Amino acid sequence: MTDRVLVCGGAGYIGSTVCAELLKSGRQVIVLDNFCHGHRAAVPEACTVVEGDIRDSACLNDTLERYRPQACMDFAAFIEVGESMRDPGAFFDNNSFGTLNLLRALVRHGVDKFVFSSTAAVYGEPDCVPISEEASLRPNNAYGESKLMVERMLAWFSKIHGLRSARLRYFNAAGNTSERGEDHHPESHLIPIMMQVALGQRPHAYIFGTDYDTPDGTCVRDYVHIEDLASAHILALEALEKRSDLVYNLGNGQGFSVREIVEALRRVTGQSIPVIEGERRPGDPAALVASSERIKRELGWQPRYTDIESIVASAWEWRKRHPHGYED
């Protein structure tokens, strides 16, 4: 078993939850995070924490030399689609160049297993849904392009350096655990924004675009619970003991429109949650729904949260206890 894992971006929403699952599986976890978006309070206490940036080669070399991990998971990315269309350079610098810097450091130090946090945004506007891993890769936003660049790098690092990698293409991560929750500053994700409205912290939420080619005119997305995402990372890491180049979609295979999410949150919170309908945002595909049959078939992954109300309810339970998010 891989005993020591370096988790870059381990103080973030998904990374911290994966850290907790790695610890439960009996592994040692070293978290590397610059805390520009992550929270120290989200990192499990048993983790070793290094404050640093994946673009800092000296920091990477020191961390890898000191702790000698056998595998790396990478969550250290900027993720806001809208922001990527305003400042694409920041996304290529952090997400693409930063990860290239990390990969080169891993190769120098003999770390041969790498689990990459990718995204459904690599597909862009799909020809059909649900989307399989064989679908065309044509991102329509800089965020998706920055992740696809890394996916392409990984194929070459595997061929030339023998780096074993798993590319996990998330659809919409959602929900919270009892210990950890979604808390971005500023917040731009639909479900936590709606909860802020329910708590009286915002006057209303926005629906960006009501004229998409979808049943109710709003964007349709596949929501996968954070715990189900975390379990997929453990399975992928274990699979890399014997396999070398894995690509998996992670989603429920069900699509929910923005209007359906609003109604689910109204039911769960018992609040009216006012919304304002606005124009489309650049770079938003109409529908992204996953086919996750490959990871179910090959690794036995099975999402436990399959209905939107249970996902939303788990998010609301944490947010009620932490109305202003983490206090760090």
GROMACS .gro file of C-alpha atoms in nm:
model
  328
    1MET     CA    1   0.000   0.000   0.000
    2THR     CA    2   0.108   0.356  -0.069
    3ASP     CA    3   0.172   0.481   0.286
    4ARG     CA    4   0.266   0.850   0.242
    5VAL     CA    5   0.071   1.085   0.017
    6LEU     CA    6   0.144   1.448  -0.067
    7VAL     CA    7  -0.182   1.638  -0.115
    8CYS     CA    8  -0.139   1.972  -0.293
    9GLY     CA    9  -0.431   2.201  -0.222
   10GLY     CA   10  -0.529   1.988   0.076
   11ALA     CA   11  -0.687   2.280   0.262
   12GLY     CA   12  -0.958   2.327   0.000
   13TYR     CA   13  -1.314   2.199  -0.019
   14ILE     CA   14  -1.240   1.873  -0.202
   15GLY     CA   15  -0.877   1.832  -0.098
   16SER     CA   16  -0.947   1.845   0.276
   17THR     CA   17  -1.221   1.585   0.247
   18VAL     CA   18  -0.991   1.354   0.053
   19CYS     CA   19  -0.723   1.406   0.321
   20ALA     CA   20  -0.970   1.281   0.583
   21GLU     CA   21  -1.042   0.970   0.376
   22LEU     CA   22  -0.672   0.903   0.325
   23LEU     CA   23  -0.617   0.917   0.701
   24LYS     CA   24  -0.907   0.679   0.759
   25SER     CA   25  -0.743   0.435   0.519
   26GLY     CA   26  -0.431   0.431   0.737
   27ARG     CA   27  -0.208   0.656   0.526
   28GLN     CA   28   0.015   0.945   0.628
   29VAL     CA   29  -0.080   1.275   0.464
   30ILE     CA   30   0.139   1.577   0.391
   31VAL     CA   31  -0.063   1.883   0.288
   32LEU     CA   32   0.098   2.152   0.073
   33ASP     CA   33  -0.118   2.463   0.040
   34ASN     CA   34  -0.059   2.835  -0.001
   35PHE     CA   35  -0.393   2.909   0.172
   36CYS     CA   36  -0.499   3.164  -0.089
   37HIS     CA   37  -0.837   2.989  -0.101
   38GLY     CA   38  -0.808   2.700   0.144
   39HIS     CA   39  -0.873   2.700   0.519
   40ARG     CA   40  -0.639   2.579   0.790
   41ALA     CA   41  -0.941   2.472   0.995
   42ALA     CA   42  -1.046   2.236   0.715
   43VAL     CA   43  -0.722   2.034   0.728
   44PRO     CA   44  -0.751   1.724   0.950
   45GLU     CA   45  -0.531   1.754   1.261
   46ALA     CA   46  -0.335   1.439   1.184
   47CYS     CA   47  -0.197   1.585   0.859
   48THR     CA   48   0.148   1.736   0.832
   49VAL     CA   49   0.105   2.087   0.689
   50VAL     CA   50   0.352   2.274   0.468
   51GLU     CA   51   0.263   2.627   0.363
   52GLY     CA   52   0.387   2.665   0.009
   53ASP     CA   53   0.303   2.701  -0.359
   54ILE     CA   54   0.333   2.443  -0.636
   55ARG     CA   55   0.501   2.713  -0.849
   56ASP     CA   56   0.787   2.733  -0.597
   57SER     CA   57   1.045   2.473  -0.701
   58ALA     CA   58   1.258   2.519  -0.391
   59CYS     CA   59   0.959   2.456  -0.165
   60LEU     CA   60   0.860   2.145  -0.363
   61ASN     CA   61   1.211   2.005  -0.355
   62ASP     CA   62   1.242   2.062   0.018
   63THR     CA   63   0.903   1.906   0.090
   64LEU     CA   64   0.966   1.601  -0.127
   65GLU     CA   65   1.314   1.550   0.016
   66ARG     CA   66   1.197   1.587   0.376
   67TYR     CA   67   0.882   1.374   0.369
   68ARG     CA   68   0.949   1.136   0.077
   69PRO     CA   69   0.589   1.069  -0.027
   70GLN     CA   70   0.515   0.774  -0.252
   71ALA     CA   71   0.223   0.940  -0.432
   72CYS     CA   72   0.077   1.284  -0.493
   73MET     CA   73  -0.277   1.415  -0.531
   74ASP     CA   74  -0.320   1.758  -0.687
   75PHE     CA   75  -0.611   1.989  -0.598
   76ALA     CA   76  -0.412   2.314  -0.612
   77ALA     CA   77  -0.610   2.496  -0.880
   78PHE     CA   78  -0.811   2.807  -0.947
   79ILE     CA   79  -1.162   2.686  -1.031
   80GLU     CA   80  -1.389   2.982  -1.111
   81VAL     CA   81  -1.507   2.956  -1.471
   82GLY     CA   82  -1.622   3.317  -1.491
   83GLU     CA   83  -1.293   3.449  -1.354
   84SER     CA   84  -1.101   3.236  -1.604
   85MET     CA   85  -1.274   3.426  -1.884
   86ARG     CA   86  -1.164   3.758  -1.735
   87ASP     CA   87  -0.808   3.664  -1.642
   88PRO     CA   88  -0.703   3.350  -1.832
   89GLY     CA   89  -0.335   3.413  -1.765
   90ALA     CA   90  -0.379   3.354  -1.392
   91PHE     CA   91  -0.536   3.014  -1.463
   92PHE     CA   92  -0.263   2.904  -1.703
   93ASP     CA   93   0.001   3.023  -1.459
   94ASN     CA   94  -0.140   2.842  -1.156
   95ASN     CA   95  -0.325   2.544  -1.303
   96SER     CA   96  -0.102   2.460  -1.600
   97PHE     CA   97   0.246   2.595  -1.525
   98GLY     CA   98   0.210   2.523  -1.153
   99THR     CA   99   0.119   2.161  -1.216
  100LEU     CA  100   0.400   2.124  -1.471
  101ASN     CA  101   0.640   2.247  -1.205
  102LEU     CA  102   0.495   1.993  -0.962
  103LEU     CA  103   0.523   1.707  -1.213
  104ARG     CA  104   0.887   1.783  -1.282
  105ALA     CA  105   0.961   1.786  -0.910
  106LEU     CA  106   0.783   1.452  -0.862
  107VAL     CA  107   0.990   1.294  -1.138
  108ARG     CA  108   1.313   1.431  -0.987
  109HIS     CA  109   1.228   1.272  -0.653
  110GLY     CA  110   1.103   0.940  -0.785
  111VAL     CA  111   0.734   0.982  -0.699
  112ASP     CA  112   0.559   0.766  -0.957
  113LYS     CA  113   0.187   0.786  -0.870
  114PHE     CA  114  -0.021   1.098  -0.935
  115VAL     CA  115  -0.397   1.157  -0.897
  116PHE     CA  116  -0.510   1.469  -1.081
  117SER     CA  117  -0.816   1.676  -1.003
  118SER     CA  118  -0.952   1.745  -1.350
  119THR     CA  119  -1.294   1.867  -1.459
  120ALA     CA  120  -1.590   1.813  -1.688
  121ALA     CA  121  -1.500   2.153  -1.835
  122VAL     CA  122  -1.246   1.974  -2.058
  123TYR     CA  123  -1.542   1.860  -2.270
  124GLY     CA  124  -1.686   2.203  -2.345
  125GLU     CA  125  -2.025   2.191  -2.518
  126PRO     CA  126  -2.083   1.816  -2.560
  127ASP     CA  127  -2.236   1.658  -2.868
  128CYS     CA  128  -2.456   1.440  -2.648
  129VAL     CA  129  -2.524   1.361  -2.283
  130PRO     CA  130  -2.445   1.170  -2.073
  131ILE     CA  131  -2.081   1.235  -2.155
  132SER     CA  132  -1.837   0.943  -2.174
  133GLU     CA  133  -1.462   0.963  -2.137
  134GLU     CA  134  -1.428   0.915  -2.515
  135ALA     CA  135  -1.615   1.240  -2.591
  136SER     CA  136  -1.436   1.519  -2.777
  137LEU     CA  137  -1.219   1.746  -2.564
  138ARG     CA  138  -1.286   2.106  -2.665
  139PRO     CA  139  -1.311   2.339  -2.365
  140ASN     CA  140  -1.503   2.663  -2.409
  141ASN     CA  141  -1.347   2.839  -2.111
  142ALA     CA  142  -0.992   2.903  -1.996
  143TYR     CA  143  -1.041   2.700  -1.679
  144GLY     CA  144  -1.118   2.386  -1.879
  145GLU     CA  145  -0.831   2.455  -2.117
  146SER     CA  146  -0.586   2.495  -1.827
  147LYS     CA  147  -0.687   2.152  -1.697
  148LEU     CA  148  -0.677   1.988  -2.040
  149MET     CA  149  -0.322   2.112  -2.087
  150VAL     CA  150  -0.224   1.917  -1.776
  151GLU     CA  151  -0.407   1.606  -1.896
  152ARG     CA  152  -0.201   1.619  -2.214
  153MET     CA  153   0.118   1.665  -2.016
  154LEU     CA  154   0.037   1.356  -1.811
  155ALA     CA  155   0.023   1.135  -2.118
  156TRP     CA  156   0.381   1.239  -2.204
  157PHE     CA  157   0.508   1.210  -1.848
  158SER     CA  158   0.369   0.857  -1.843
  159LYS     CA  159   0.530   0.764  -2.174
  160ILE     CA  160   0.869   0.921  -2.104
  161HIS     CA  161   0.910   0.910  -1.726
  162GLY     CA  162   0.682   0.621  -1.627
  163LEU     CA  163   0.460   0.841  -1.412
  164ARG     CA  164   0.139   0.654  -1.329
  165SER     CA  165  -0.154   0.894  -1.330
  166ALA     CA  166  -0.529   0.902  -1.278
  167ARG     CA  167  -0.721   1.190  -1.435
  168LEU     CA  168  -1.049   1.235  -1.249
  169ARG     CA  169  -1.293   1.456  -1.435
  170TYR     CA  170  -1.535   1.596  -1.178
  171PHE     CA  171  -1.876   1.718  -1.263
  172ASN     CA  172  -2.027   1.951  -0.998
  173ALA     CA  173  -1.894   1.875  -0.650
  174ALA     CA  174  -2.160   1.944  -0.387
  175GLY     CA  175  -2.271   1.860  -0.035
  176ASN     CA  176  -2.078   1.866   0.290
  177THR     CA  177  -1.961   1.618   0.550
  178SER     CA  178  -2.036   1.665   0.919
  179GLU     CA  179  -1.681   1.802   0.975
  180ARG     CA  180  -1.607   1.992   0.653
  181GLY     CA  181  -1.797   2.219   0.419
  182GLU     CA  182  -1.786   2.432   0.108
  183ASP     CA  183  -1.659   2.781   0.189
  184HIS     CA  184  -1.514   3.001  -0.085
  185HIS     CA  185  -1.425   3.369  -0.056
  186PRO     CA  186  -1.579   3.523  -0.252
  187GLU     CA  187  -1.846   3.259  -0.300
  188SER     CA  188  -1.953   3.192  -0.658
  189HIS     CA  189  -2.102   2.842  -0.644
  190LEU     CA  190  -2.475   2.800  -0.676
  191ILE     CA  191  -2.565   2.589  -0.372
  192PRO     CA  192  -2.367   2.782  -0.106
  193ILE     CA  193  -2.489   3.113  -0.254
  194MET     CA  194  -2.848   2.996  -0.223
  195MET     CA  195  -2.782   2.898   0.137
  196GLN     CA  196  -2.643   3.243   0.210
  197VAL     CA  197  -2.969   3.387   0.079
  198ALA     CA  198  -3.163   3.146   0.300
  199LEU     CA  199  -2.961   3.268   0.600
  200GLY     CA  200  -3.029   3.633   0.519
  201GLN     CA  201  -2.667   3.704   0.423
  202ARG     CA  202  -2.758   3.799   0.066
  203PRO     CA  203  -3.080   3.959  -0.059
  204HIS     CA  204  -3.112   3.727  -0.358
  205ALA     CA  205  -2.930   3.489  -0.590
  206TYR     CA  206  -2.888   3.506  -0.967
  207ILE     CA  207  -2.980   3.268  -1.246
  208PHE     CA  208  -2.737   3.329  -1.532
  209GLY     CA  209  -2.921   3.253  -1.853
  210THR     CA  210  -3.275   3.127  -1.904
  211ASP     CA  211  -3.263   3.065  -2.280
  212TYR     CA  212  -3.046   2.754  -2.300
  213ASP     CA  213  -3.161   2.453  -2.501
  214THR     CA  214  -3.269   2.266  -2.189
  215PRO     CA  215  -3.616   2.168  -2.058
  216ASP     CA  216  -3.659   2.486  -1.848
  217GLY     CA  217  -3.407   2.711  -2.023
  218THR     CA  218  -3.147   2.707  -1.742
  219CYS     CA  219  -2.815   2.522  -1.732
  220VAL     CA  220  -2.824   2.154  -1.639
  221ARG     CA  221  -2.548   2.004  -1.426
  222ASP     CA  222  -2.460   1.669  -1.270
  223TYR     CA  223  -2.400   1.702  -0.892
  224VAL     CA  224  -2.177   1.452  -0.714
  225HIS     CA  225  -2.141   1.445  -0.336
  226ILE     CA  226  -1.804   1.534  -0.188
  227GLU     CA  227  -1.783   1.203   0.005
  228ASP     CA  228  -1.841   1.009  -0.317
  229LEU     CA  229  -1.565   1.210  -0.485
  230ALA     CA  230  -1.331   1.132  -0.196
  231SER     CA  231  -1.396   0.758  -0.216
  232ALA     CA  232  -1.316   0.765  -0.589
  233HIS     CA  233  -0.975   0.916  -0.514
  234ILE     CA  234  -0.885   0.633  -0.278
  235LEU     CA  235  -0.989   0.376  -0.539
  236ALA     CA  236  -0.788   0.554  -0.808
  237LEU     CA  237  -0.478   0.569  -0.587
  238GLU     CA  238  -0.503   0.199  -0.514
  239ALA     CA  239  -0.551   0.119  -0.883
  240LEU     CA  240  -0.226   0.299  -0.967
  241GLU     CA  241  -0.036   0.026  -0.780
  242LYS     CA  242  -0.093  -0.192  -1.086
  243ARG     CA  243  -0.212   0.037  -1.365
  244SER     CA  244  -0.062   0.344  -1.525
  245ASP     CA  245  -0.300   0.570  -1.718
  246LEU     CA  246  -0.652   0.607  -1.584
  247VAL     CA  247  -0.922   0.850  -1.699
  248TYR     CA  248  -1.258   0.860  -1.521
  249ASN     CA  249  -1.564   1.079  -1.509
  250LEU     CA  250  -1.709   1.134  -1.162
  251GLY     CA  251  -2.077   1.218  -1.154
  252ASN     CA  252  -2.417   1.079  -1.070
  253GLY     CA  253  -2.535   1.045  -1.428
  254GLN     CA  254  -2.832   1.269  -1.350
  255GLY     CA  255  -2.876   1.628  -1.456
  256PHE     CA  256  -3.050   1.898  -1.254
  257SER     CA  257  -3.129   2.243  -1.385
  258VAL     CA  258  -3.056   2.563  -1.195
  259ARG     CA  259  -3.430   2.605  -1.136
  260GLU     CA  260  -3.451   2.252  -0.993
  261ILE     CA  261  -3.162   2.328  -0.755
  262VAL     CA  262  -3.340   2.645  -0.640
  263GLU     CA  263  -3.658   2.448  -0.567
  264ALA     CA  264  -3.467   2.174  -0.382
  265LEU     CA  265  -3.300   2.435  -0.162
  266ARG     CA  266  -3.631   2.605  -0.093
  267ARG     CA  267  -3.774   2.272   0.025
  268VAL     CA  268  -3.473   2.180   0.239
  269THR     CA  269  -3.426   2.524   0.401
  270GLY     CA  270  -3.790   2.621   0.425
  271GLN     CA  271  -3.698   2.966   0.291
  272SER     CA  272  -3.829   3.146  -0.017
  273ILE     CA  273  -3.480   3.223  -0.162
  274PRO     CA  274  -3.549   3.512  -0.405
  275VAL     CA  275  -3.370   3.491  -0.741
  276ILE     CA  276  -3.303   3.739  -1.020
  277GLU     CA  277  -3.279   3.613  -1.376
  278GLY     CA  278  -2.990   3.754  -1.577
  279GLU     CA  279  -2.787   3.709  -1.893
  280ARG     CA  280  -2.569   3.408  -1.968
  281ARG     CA  281  -2.212   3.399  -1.841
  282PRO     CA  282  -1.937   3.347  -2.101
  283GLY     CA  283  -1.811   2.989  -2.110
  284ASP     CA  284  -2.111   2.811  -1.956
  285PRO     CA  285  -2.220   2.500  -2.154
  286ALA     CA  286  -2.592   2.426  -2.158
  287ALA     CA  287  -2.570   2.075  -2.010
  288LEU     CA  288  -2.297   1.867  -1.847
  289VAL     CA  289  -2.405   1.523  -1.730
  290ALA     CA  290  -2.163   1.237  -1.671
  291SER     CA  291  -2.148   0.879  -1.768
  292SER     CA  292  -1.945   0.725  -1.484
  293GLU     CA  293  -1.990   0.367  -1.600
  294ARG     CA  294  -1.617   0.317  -1.658
  295ILE     CA  295  -1.508   0.379  -1.296
  296LYS     CA  296  -1.803   0.177  -1.166
  297ARG     CA  297  -1.710  -0.114  -1.390
  298GLU     CA  298  -1.332  -0.102  -1.347
  299LEU     CA  299  -1.291   0.010  -0.984
  300GLY     CA  300  -1.628  -0.070  -0.828
  301TRP     CA  301  -1.709   0.291  -0.743
  302GLN     CA  302  -2.069   0.348  -0.644
  303PRO     CA  303  -2.203   0.689  -0.538
  304ARG     CA  304  -2.403   0.675  -0.215
  305TYR     CA  305  -2.576   1.010  -0.264
  306THR     CA  306  -2.793   0.981  -0.574
  307ASP     CA  307  -3.074   1.232  -0.519
  308ILE     CA  308  -3.034   1.607  -0.512
  309GLU     CA  309  -3.227   1.661  -0.190
  310SER     CA  310  -2.990   1.445   0.017
  311ILE     CA  311  -2.691   1.629  -0.131
  312VAL     CA  312  -2.846   1.969  -0.061
  313ALA     CA  313  -2.955   1.862   0.288
  314SER     CA  314  -2.598   1.761   0.381
  315ALA     CA  315  -2.476   2.101   0.264
  316TRP     CA  316  -2.743   2.280   0.468
  317GLU     CA  317  -2.667   2.088   0.788
  318TRP     CA  318  -2.303   2.201   0.787
  319ARG     CA  319  -2.390   2.557   0.685
  320LYS     CA  320  -2.643   2.595   0.967
  321ARG     CA  321  -2.368   2.508   1.216
  322HIS     CA  322  -2.117   2.731   1.037
  323PRO     CA  323  -2.324   3.019   0.898
  324HIS     CA  324  -2.014   3.222   0.813
  325GLY     CA  325  -1.802   2.926   0.707
  326TYR     CA  326  -1.467   2.855   0.865
  327GLU     CA  327  -1.351   3.104   1.125
  328ASP     CA  328  -0.980   3.104   1.030
   0.00000   0.00000   0.00000
